Amino acid sequence: MKKLHTLLIILMVFGFLGVNAQVSSSAKSRAENSKMDNFVNTLMKKMTLAEKIGQLNLVTPGGAVTGAVVSKDVDTKIRNGEVGGLFGITGPDKIRKTQEIAVNNFRLHIPLIFGLDVIHGHKTIFPIPLGLSSSWDTTLIKKTARIAANEATADGLSWVFSPMVDIARDPRWGRIAEGAGEDPFLGSQIAKVMIEGYQENNLSKDNTVMACVKHYALYGAAEAGREYNTVDMSKVRMYNEYLPPYKAAVDAGAGSVMTSFNDINGVPATANKWLVTDLLRKQWGFKGFVVTDYTAIPELINHGMGDDMKVTELALNAGVDMDMVGEEYLRHAAQLVKEGKVSEKTIDDACRRILEAKYKLGLFEDPYRYCNDERAKTELMSDANLKAAREVAERCFVLLKNNDQVLPLKKSGTIALIGPLADNKRNMLGTWSVSGDPQKSVTIMQGIKNVVGNSVNILYAKGANISDDTEFIKHVNVFGEEISVDKRSPEEMINEAVETADKADVVVAVLGEAADMTGESSSMSNISLQESQENLLKALVKTGKPVVLVLMNGRPMTLTWENEHVPAILDTWFGGTEAGNAVADVLFGNYNPSGKITASFPRNVGQIPIYYNQFNTGRPFHPGDSPKFKSDYLDVANTPLYPFGYGLSYTTFKYSDISLSNNTLSSNGKITASVNVTNTGTRSGKETVQMYIRDMVGSITRPIKELKGFKQITLEPGETQKVSFTISVNDLKFYNSDLKYVYETGDFKVFIGTNSQDVKEADFKLK
Ligand code: NOJ
């Protein structure tokens, strides 16, 4: 009794201290906010309307060009106070010089904010985001954002156009490479940690950077996977399936949001007041600023929204604060205010939000705070960052197939290393690595040499061009020669590859996509290997030698033939600066692969869009059913080739049945679902245990499975670990037809397994 008493006192004291700490921290933030308000108010009182409008203008002088036009007369505009921010340049020196123009010449000395596309690392490039998500490791992903923030700020930047959190279920869309795949739950967790990694909840530090969540919203649902295409979607689908990652990023404190190029149910995102003001600001409480995507305001004219004046009015009145490269605000906003079509308050609000961002970043205190030559020297591509890039890359690769334990390879004998991507620096970094230097990347050939030295005899042949289609090559090669065409004929190259394979014990074929076959403006209607590479692979398989297909790709590809005929397939995405070393580590078993795909791999393009959290329909097809009058295809299975969450290991894992702590859950209670997972193979291995839930009866149709939890464990051979998930009503909530976030009592199923298809299941009731 006495002990209990003491415990209670201790808890009370700690509780009190906790509350007190909260009170004092919120008091502190109130004080900081009022200091900021005073500062911004005083400054805005001095500003003319034109100067306020100037803050809404974001320019790019070129450099890393990411759109069809670049801004003109940038220096003059900065001097005149007609620029609020700039993107496309890096380096403490360049940024200092540009900042000096603003600070020394503009009458009000307002510093610029400097942004850039820092997407999967800045100079040290990590795997593409789709690859990063395949690690299912939010701590690791946060670390990549942290390192990127460190490098970006050491290189003069204060703002990164990341994370990209668009849910994508269509691998034809090239930008699927830039996000975390198809699932809103995983996507939200990743969005949150990216924001935390960039901003660390404290933008006043020298090594934190303001994030920009993009592309708001629903860009990943572009019809037919065609870039920039229309989106027409029910609100229920939006709220339940597409919006959660944006909201998670906003809840995590994202400093800014970028609108998307697409329209949404008839209103382009950049002119969409419901999206930007009602949902983002009013419902979600977003306090930062909203920037358009590249020239998205003038593009409203093509959308059929009106002329320059009209589209400027629409964007401003929608609540869009900053105009990226369009310069429509600069040209027309003052006139619109004069005519009463846009209120002065709208301009004030937009200007205030941008000044607040600069204030939070500490730019008023020290406009040059990110211009530190010493930091640039020591922090960019430091040994520690490169080491992290290698470790991260290993964690992202997905073993799609491994018959007869072809992998891992022995560290002896002769390997035929074949393929246009086997010794190719140019393509290792993948799309959106604007500051990465491909010349500093480690190729797979180099990586293998680094890892096995002379113990393995490596024979090399290019075997094929990435593509032989001249028109296609021109289209891909806009930023340089990513697809280089050999002078030899395809036959000559294949013959050389076959001869090389004949001399080896095993063939490692490194095939796939050039870096810019995914990313912006890289939609594809055919997502298989290019014909040149398919022919090569077929010839290699015909030699009878064991073939390992190492894929480099930015999207799920159709690999039906490959899955049938190639014994081992390792998906390495675009693994970044250290990709070659990481691939070699995995090929030779220094790291046991543990990645799991986060976007379904279709069997053919006709199955697209394909995603695991689909609905049941009134006539669901189950294998073994008579197929007539069922929701299926005559010519292909309903299932993907590789389902969401799938990925093999060099070891094997066995799952026990699920045990539930209770099969009834009350609305204020919790139950636990547990499985025992055993490593039944001979190597230590990491497994991502996934938990899905199905709401059996709802006021609206509910998906057949929804990811609601995952845990990573590492097991030694023979080891068993119990993995438990706690379930409460929070895991059962969804947006109903009135867009209310509710739970509904009734029957549920819980599934736990190694991927979205191979699961154990149990039933429970919510009372
Ligand atoms: C266009 C892209 O859609 C966006 O993702 C990027 O951040 C901007 N251009 C700026 O480069």
XYZ file of N, CA and C in Angstrom, residues 116-270:
465
model
N 15.007 24.278 -54.002
C 15.518 23.353 -55.024
C 14.803 22.008 -54.910
N 14.850 21.277 -56.000
C 14.330 19.913 -55.960
C 15.367 18.993 -55.342
N 15.232 18.833 -54.053
C 16.075 17.872 -53.328
C 15.123 16.717 -53.028
N 15.192 15.686 -53.805
C 14.097 14.705 -53.765
C 14.493 13.423 -53.042
N 15.610 12.854 -53.452
C 16.104 11.663 -52.722
C 17.596 11.871 -52.473
N 17.839 12.891 -51.644
C 19.212 13.294 -51.381
C 19.545 14.524 -52.191
N 20.599 15.233 -51.724
C 21.010 16.441 -52.445
C 22.207 16.104 -53.332
N 23.410 16.071 -52.754
C 24.573 15.657 -53.563
C 24.782 14.150 -53.398
N 24.655 13.702 -52.161
C 24.680 12.254 -51.932
C 23.290 11.748 -52.274
N 23.219 10.944 -53.303
C 21.891 10.528 -53.764
C 21.533 9.151 -53.197
N 20.343 9.095 -52.625
C 19.787 7.847 -52.099
C 18.929 7.211 -53.196
N 18.430 6.004 -52.965
C 17.539 5.421 -53.963
C 16.326 6.321 -54.237
N 15.749 6.172 -55.398
C 14.537 6.944 -55.713
C 13.474 6.666 -54.633
N 12.569 7.619 -54.427
C 11.598 7.450 -53.333
C 10.809 6.135 -53.381
N 10.440 5.672 -54.578
C 9.712 4.397 -54.633
C 10.591 3.282 -54.053
N 11.876 3.371 -54.304
C 12.824 2.417 -53.732
C 12.935 2.608 -52.227
N 13.059 3.854 -51.791
C 13.169 4.122 -50.344
C 11.967 3.547 -49.603
N 10.789 3.726 -50.202
C 9.592 3.220 -49.514
C 9.647 1.700 -49.401
N 10.353 1.046 -50.306
C 10.423 -0.420 -50.275
C 11.205 -0.928 -49.065
N 11.906 -0.032 -48.380
C 12.591 -0.445 -47.145
C 11.581 -0.602 -46.012
N 10.451 0.045 -46.118
C 9.420 0.063 -45.069
C 10.037 0.470 -43.726
N 11.094 1.244 -43.793
C 11.783 1.595 -42.548
C 11.742 3.114 -42.387
N 10.806 3.565 -41.559
C 10.591 5.006 -41.456
C 11.768 5.706 -40.769
N 12.471 4.991 -39.908
C 13.640 5.608 -39.258
C 14.728 5.867 -40.294
N 14.879 4.879 -41.160
C 15.892 4.991 -42.204
C 15.532 6.119 -43.187
N 14.263 6.186 -43.532
C 13.815 7.195 -44.502
C 13.977 8.601 -43.901
N 13.672 8.693 -42.614
C 13.860 9.988 -41.930
C 15.339 10.388 -41.975
N 16.184 9.387 -41.803
C 17.626 9.678 -41.826
C 18.046 10.214 -43.201
N 17.442 9.687 -44.266
C 17.812 10.195 -45.601
C 17.385 11.654 -45.751
N 16.213 11.980 -45.187
C 15.747 13.373 -45.266
C 16.659 14.275 -44.434
N 17.116 13.750 -43.302
C 18.001 14.520 -42.414
C 19.327 14.807 -43.135
N 19.867 13.771 -43.760
C 21.145 13.957 -44.459
C 20.950 14.929 -45.630
N 19.834 14.771 -46.324
C 19.555 15.678 -47.444
C 19.451 17.113 -46.941
N 18.809 17.302 -45.789
C 18.665 18.653 -45.221
C 20.032 19.222 -44.842
N 20.845 18.380 -44.259
C 22.200 18.805 -43.895
C 22.974 19.266 -45.112
N 22.903 18.449 -46.147
C 23.664 18.793 -47.358
C 23.062 20.015 -48.047
N 21.738 20.056 -48.130
C 21.097 21.176 -48.832
C 21.439 22.499 -48.155
N 21.357 22.514 -46.828
C 21.627 23.772 -46.118
C 23.119 24.113 -46.165
N 23.950 23.078 -46.217
C 25.391 23.356 -46.352
C 25.693 23.915 -47.740
N 24.765 23.728 -48.650
C 24.958 24.183 -50.024
C 24.164 25.449 -50.321
N 23.684 26.099 -49.271
C 23.061 27.412 -49.441
C 21.540 27.416 -49.469
N 20.908 26.258 -49.419
C 19.456 26.208 -49.627
C 18.671 26.310 -48.330
N 17.468 26.855 -48.442
C 16.618 26.944 -47.262
C 15.278 26.239 -47.477
N 15.063 25.694 -48.662
C 13.722 25.189 -48.994
C 13.875 24.035 -49.969
N 13.228 22.902 -49.676
C 13.302 21.765 -50.610
C 11.906 21.399 -51.115
N 11.814 21.101 -52.392
C 10.523 20.736 -52.981
C 10.287 19.243 -52.769
N 10.061 18.870 -51.565
C 9.917 17.476 -51.185
C 9.263 17.465 -49.805
N 8.531 16.454 -49.393
C 8.357 15.176 -50.065
C 7.218 15.183 -51.086
N 7.363 14.308 -52.054
C 6.297 14.063 -53.021
C 5.483 12.906 -52.452
N 4.228 13.147 -52.157
C 3.445 12.147 -51.427
C 2.226 11.662 -52.223
N 2.281 11.836 -53.533
C 1.141 11.441 -54.366
C 0.987 9.921 -54.388
N -0.181 9.449 -53.998
C -0.479 8.015 -54.117
C -0.550 7.681 -55.606
N 0.080 6.594 -56.004
C 0.058 6.219 -57.426
C -0.227 4.730 -57.575
N -1.212 4.458 -58.403
C -1.605 3.064 -58.643
C -1.441 2.726 -60.108
N -0.749 3.601 -60.807
C -0.635 3.411 -62.239
C 0.826 3.520 -62.652
N 1.480 2.375 -62.867
C 2.912 2.419 -63.179
C 3.223 2.982 -64.562
N 2.197 3.257 -65.347
C 2.480 3.952 -66.610
C 2.927 5.384 -66.319
N 2.443 5.916 -65.232
C 2.790 7.290 -64.847
C 4.242 7.319 -64.376
N 5.075 8.087 -65.062
C 6.504 8.086 -64.766
C 6.841 8.573 -63.371
N 5.947 9.386 -62.807
C 6.265 9.975 -61.507
C 5.954 9.038 -60.352
N 5.520 7.836 -60.659
C 5.355 6.846 -59.583
C 6.704 6.636 -58.887
N 7.785 6.895 -59.627
C 9.143 6.753 -59.075
C 9.403 7.685 -57.898
N 8.688 8.822 -57.881
C 9.011 9.885 -56.921
C 8.268 9.787 -55.603
N 7.358 8.813 -55.509
C 6.545 8.729 -54.301
C 6.719 7.408 -53.590
N 5.813 7.169 -52.631
C 5.951 5.982 -51.775
C 5.007 4.860 -52.187
N 4.481 4.929 -53.418
C 3.681 3.810 -53.905
C 2.188 3.999 -53.755
N 1.495 2.888 -53.531
C 0.035 2.911 -53.680
C -0.747 3.017 -52.372
N -0.081 2.930 -51.236
C -0.857 2.778 -50.013
C -0.903 4.040 -49.148
N -2.128 4.456 -48.744
C -2.242 5.693 -47.960
C -1.663 5.589 -46.551
N -1.722 4.423 -45.949
C -1.207 4.280 -44.570
C 0.320 4.388 -44.579
N 0.959 3.580 -45.399
C 2.429 3.631 -45.478
C 2.868 5.006 -45.989
N 2.145 5.498 -47.000
C 2.472 6.806 -47.573
C 2.420 7.907 -46.522
N 1.453 7.811 -45.617
C 1.320 8.844 -44.575
C 2.471 8.769 -43.584
N 2.833 7.556 -43.220
C 3.946 7.412 -42.262
C 5.228 7.990 -42.872
N 5.405 7.715 -44.154
C 6.630 8.193 -44.810
C 6.591 9.712 -44.959
N 5.418 10.240 -45.323
C 5.284 11.697 -45.450
C 5.675 12.370 -44.131
N 5.189 11.814 -43.056
C 5.438 12.404 -41.721
C 6.935 12.415 -41.400
N 7.588 11.282 -41.584
C 9.004 11.243 -41.183
C 9.889 12.075 -42.106
N 9.461 12.209 -43.347
C 10.237 13.072 -44.255
C 10.203 14.521 -43.745
N 9.009 14.961 -43.366
C 8.886 16.329 -42.832
C 9.741 16.463 -41.576
N 9.656 15.473 -40.714
C 10.441 15.534 -39.464
C 11.935 15.566 -39.771
N 12.334 14.764 -40.736
C 13.748 14.711 -41.094
C 14.242 16.038 -41.666
N 13.442 16.663 -42.503
C 13.852 17.945 -43.099
C 13.811 19.077 -42.074
N 12.724 19.143 -41.338
C 12.460 20.346 -40.531
C 12.824 20.198 -39.057
N 12.879 19.009 -38.573
C 13.152 18.745 -37.148
C 12.348 19.629 -36.224
N 11.182 19.987 -36.664
C 10.296 20.806 -35.854
C 10.945 22.111 -35.393
N 11.948 22.546 -36.102
C 12.658 23.755 -35.686
C 13.414 24.333 -36.888
N 12.755 25.257 -37.568
C 13.377 25.788 -38.781
C 14.454 26.813 -38.487
N 14.621 27.142 -37.211
C 15.621 28.179 -36.919
C 17.039 27.607 -36.852
N 17.162 26.296 -37.007
C 18.514 25.720 -36.980
C 19.208 25.892 -38.335
N 20.528 25.898 -38.301
C 21.268 26.088 -39.555
C 21.186 24.893 -40.489
N 20.829 23.752 -39.928
C 20.828 22.563 -40.801
C 19.447 21.971 -40.996
N 18.407 22.757 -40.712
C 17.069 22.293 -41.073
C 16.569 23.135 -42.243
N 15.662 22.543 -42.994
C 15.252 23.163 -44.239
C 13.731 23.090 -44.328
N 13.136 24.078 -44.963
C 11.673 24.044 -45.073
C 11.252 23.043 -46.157
N 10.295 22.193 -45.792
C 9.813 21.196 -46.749
C 8.665 21.773 -47.566
N 8.419 21.180 -48.720
C 7.283 21.583 -49.554
C 6.575 20.307 -50.018
N 5.424 20.067 -49.454
C 4.681 18.848 -49.772
C 4.060 18.989 -51.149
N 4.210 17.971 -51.940
C 3.656 18.085 -53.292
C 3.144 16.735 -53.745
N 2.360 16.677 -54.763
C 1.777 17.795 -55.501
C 0.319 17.789 -55.126
N -0.112 18.840 -54.485
C -1.428 18.911 -53.884
C -2.454 19.309 -54.935
N -3.272 18.405 -55.376
C -3.478 17.069 -54.860
C -3.882 16.120 -55.984
N -3.691 14.840 -55.666
C -4.202 13.729 -56.484
C -3.507 13.579 -57.832
N -2.333 14.176 -57.945
C -1.609 14.158 -59.226
C -1.384 12.715 -59.703
N -1.187 11.817 -58.741
C -0.907 10.411 -59.076
C -2.083 9.682 -59.690
N -3.242 10.327 -59.707
C -4.408 9.642 -60.267
C -4.696 10.107 -61.695
N -3.695 10.676 -62.348
C -3.873 11.151 -63.732
C -4.424 10.022 -64.610
N -5.479 10.327 -65.327
C -6.140 9.302 -66.150
C -5.170 8.637 -67.108
N -5.259 7.306 -67.159
C -4.475 6.479 -68.077
C -2.973 6.607 -67.834
N -2.608 7.156 -66.695
C -1.186 7.299 -66.374
C -0.492 8.313 -67.265
N -1.279 9.069 -68.027
C -0.660 10.051 -68.925
C -0.350 11.328 -68.158
N 0.868 11.778 -68.305
C 1.353 12.921 -67.529
C 0.419 14.135 -67.613
N 0.237 14.787 -66.493
C -0.527 16.030 -66.337
C -2.022 15.850 -66.647
N -2.466 14.617 -66.752
C -3.841 14.373 -67.221
C -4.883 14.622 -66.122
N -6.107 14.653 -66.580
C -7.307 14.889 -65.774
C -7.451 13.936 -64.591
N -7.984 14.464 -63.488
C -8.374 13.592 -62.373
C -9.839 13.852 -62.047
N -10.601 12.799 -62.032
C -12.014 12.913 -61.667
C -12.262 11.822 -60.637
N -12.585 12.227 -59.417
C -12.587 11.260 -58.325
C -13.652 11.612 -57.298
N -14.293 10.586 -56.746
C -15.285 10.874 -55.706
C -14.583 11.392 -54.460
N -15.313 12.168 -53.683
C -14.731 12.704 -52.446
C -14.406 11.572 -51.471
N -15.256 10.548 -51.436
C -15.002 9.435 -50.514
C -13.664 8.784 -50.842
N -13.411 8.571 -52.106
C -12.130 7.967 -52.497
C -10.963 8.900 -52.148
N -11.156 10.177 -52.455
C -10.105 11.152 -52.125
C -9.733 11.075 -50.665
N -10.769 11.214 -49.827
C -10.520 11.327 -48.384
C -9.907 10.054 -47.817
N -10.410 8.903 -48.293
C -9.925 7.651 -47.712
C -8.614 7.178 -48.316
N -8.403 7.450 -49.598
C -7.303 6.765 -50.269
C -6.193 7.679 -50.779
N -6.519 8.903 -51.122
C -5.492 9.762 -51.751
C -5.020 10.923 -50.876
N -5.918 11.462 -50.057
C -5.528 12.657 -49.297
C -4.704 12.391 -48.030
N -4.815 11.186 -47.424
C -4.125 11.017 -46.133
C -2.642 11.409 -46.105
N -1.818 11.077 -47.095
C -0.413 11.470 -46.965
C -0.185 12.990 -46.955
N -0.985 13.733 -47.731
C -0.826 15.193 -47.689
C -1.176 15.696 -46.283
N -2.259 15.136 -45.760
C -2.699 15.581 -44.431
C -1.646 15.217 -43.385
N -1.086 14.025 -43.513
C -0.054 13.602 -42.547
C 1.124 14.570 -42.582
N 1.475 15.013 -43.779
C 2.603 15.948 -43.914
C 2.251 17.294 -43.286
N 1.033 17.727 -43.501
C 0.585 19.001 -42.909
C 0.564 18.873 -41.384
N 0.023 17.762 -40.896
C -0.015 17.551 -39.437
C 1.390 17.515 -38.839
N 2.346 17.069 -39.632
C 3.727 17.005 -39.126
C 4.409 18.379 -39.181
N 3.692 19.382 -39.682
C 4.217 20.744 -39.633
C 4.883 21.232 -40.911
N 4.567 20.616 -42.030
C 5.183 21.035 -43.295
C 5.061 22.549 -43.465
N 6.149 23.182 -43.859
C 6.149 24.635 -43.978
C 5.473 25.146 -45.231
N 5.433 24.345 -46.266
C 4.817 24.813 -47.511
C 4.221 23.643 -48.276
N 3.366 23.989 -49.216
C 2.658 22.992 -50.029
C 2.697 23.462 -51.477
N 2.905 22.530 -52.395
C 2.903 22.882 -53.825
C 1.637 22.321 -54.488
N 0.974 23.164 -55.255
C -0.217 22.664 -55.953
C 0.203 21.802 -57.145
N -0.723 20.972 -57.593
C -0.399 20.060 -58.692
C -0.888 20.626 -60.020
N -0.435 20.006 -61.095
C -0.784 20.470 -62.444
C -2.201 20.057 -62.875
N -2.676 18.963 -62.295
C -3.924 18.358 -62.785
C -5.160 19.138 -62.342
N -6.243 18.867 -63.022
C -7.512 19.365 -62.509
C -8.152 18.280 -61.652
N -9.092 18.715 -60.828
C -9.773 17.796 -59.920
C -11.261 18.037 -60.056
N -11.938 17.050 -60.582
C -13.378 17.169 -60.796
C -13.734 18.487 -61.478
N -12.944 18.845 -62.463
C -13.256 20.008 -63.283
C -12.565 21.300 -62.873
N -11.943 21.327 -61.714
C -11.262 22.574 -61.315
C -9.767 22.290 -61.095
N -8.897 22.889 -61.912
C -7.462 22.648 -61.725
C -7.023 22.985 -60.295
N -6.104 22.188 -59.778
C -5.674 22.348 -58.382
C -5.228 23.779 -58.090
N -4.560 24.404 -59.061
C -3.993 25.730 -58.843
C -5.065 26.830 -58.810
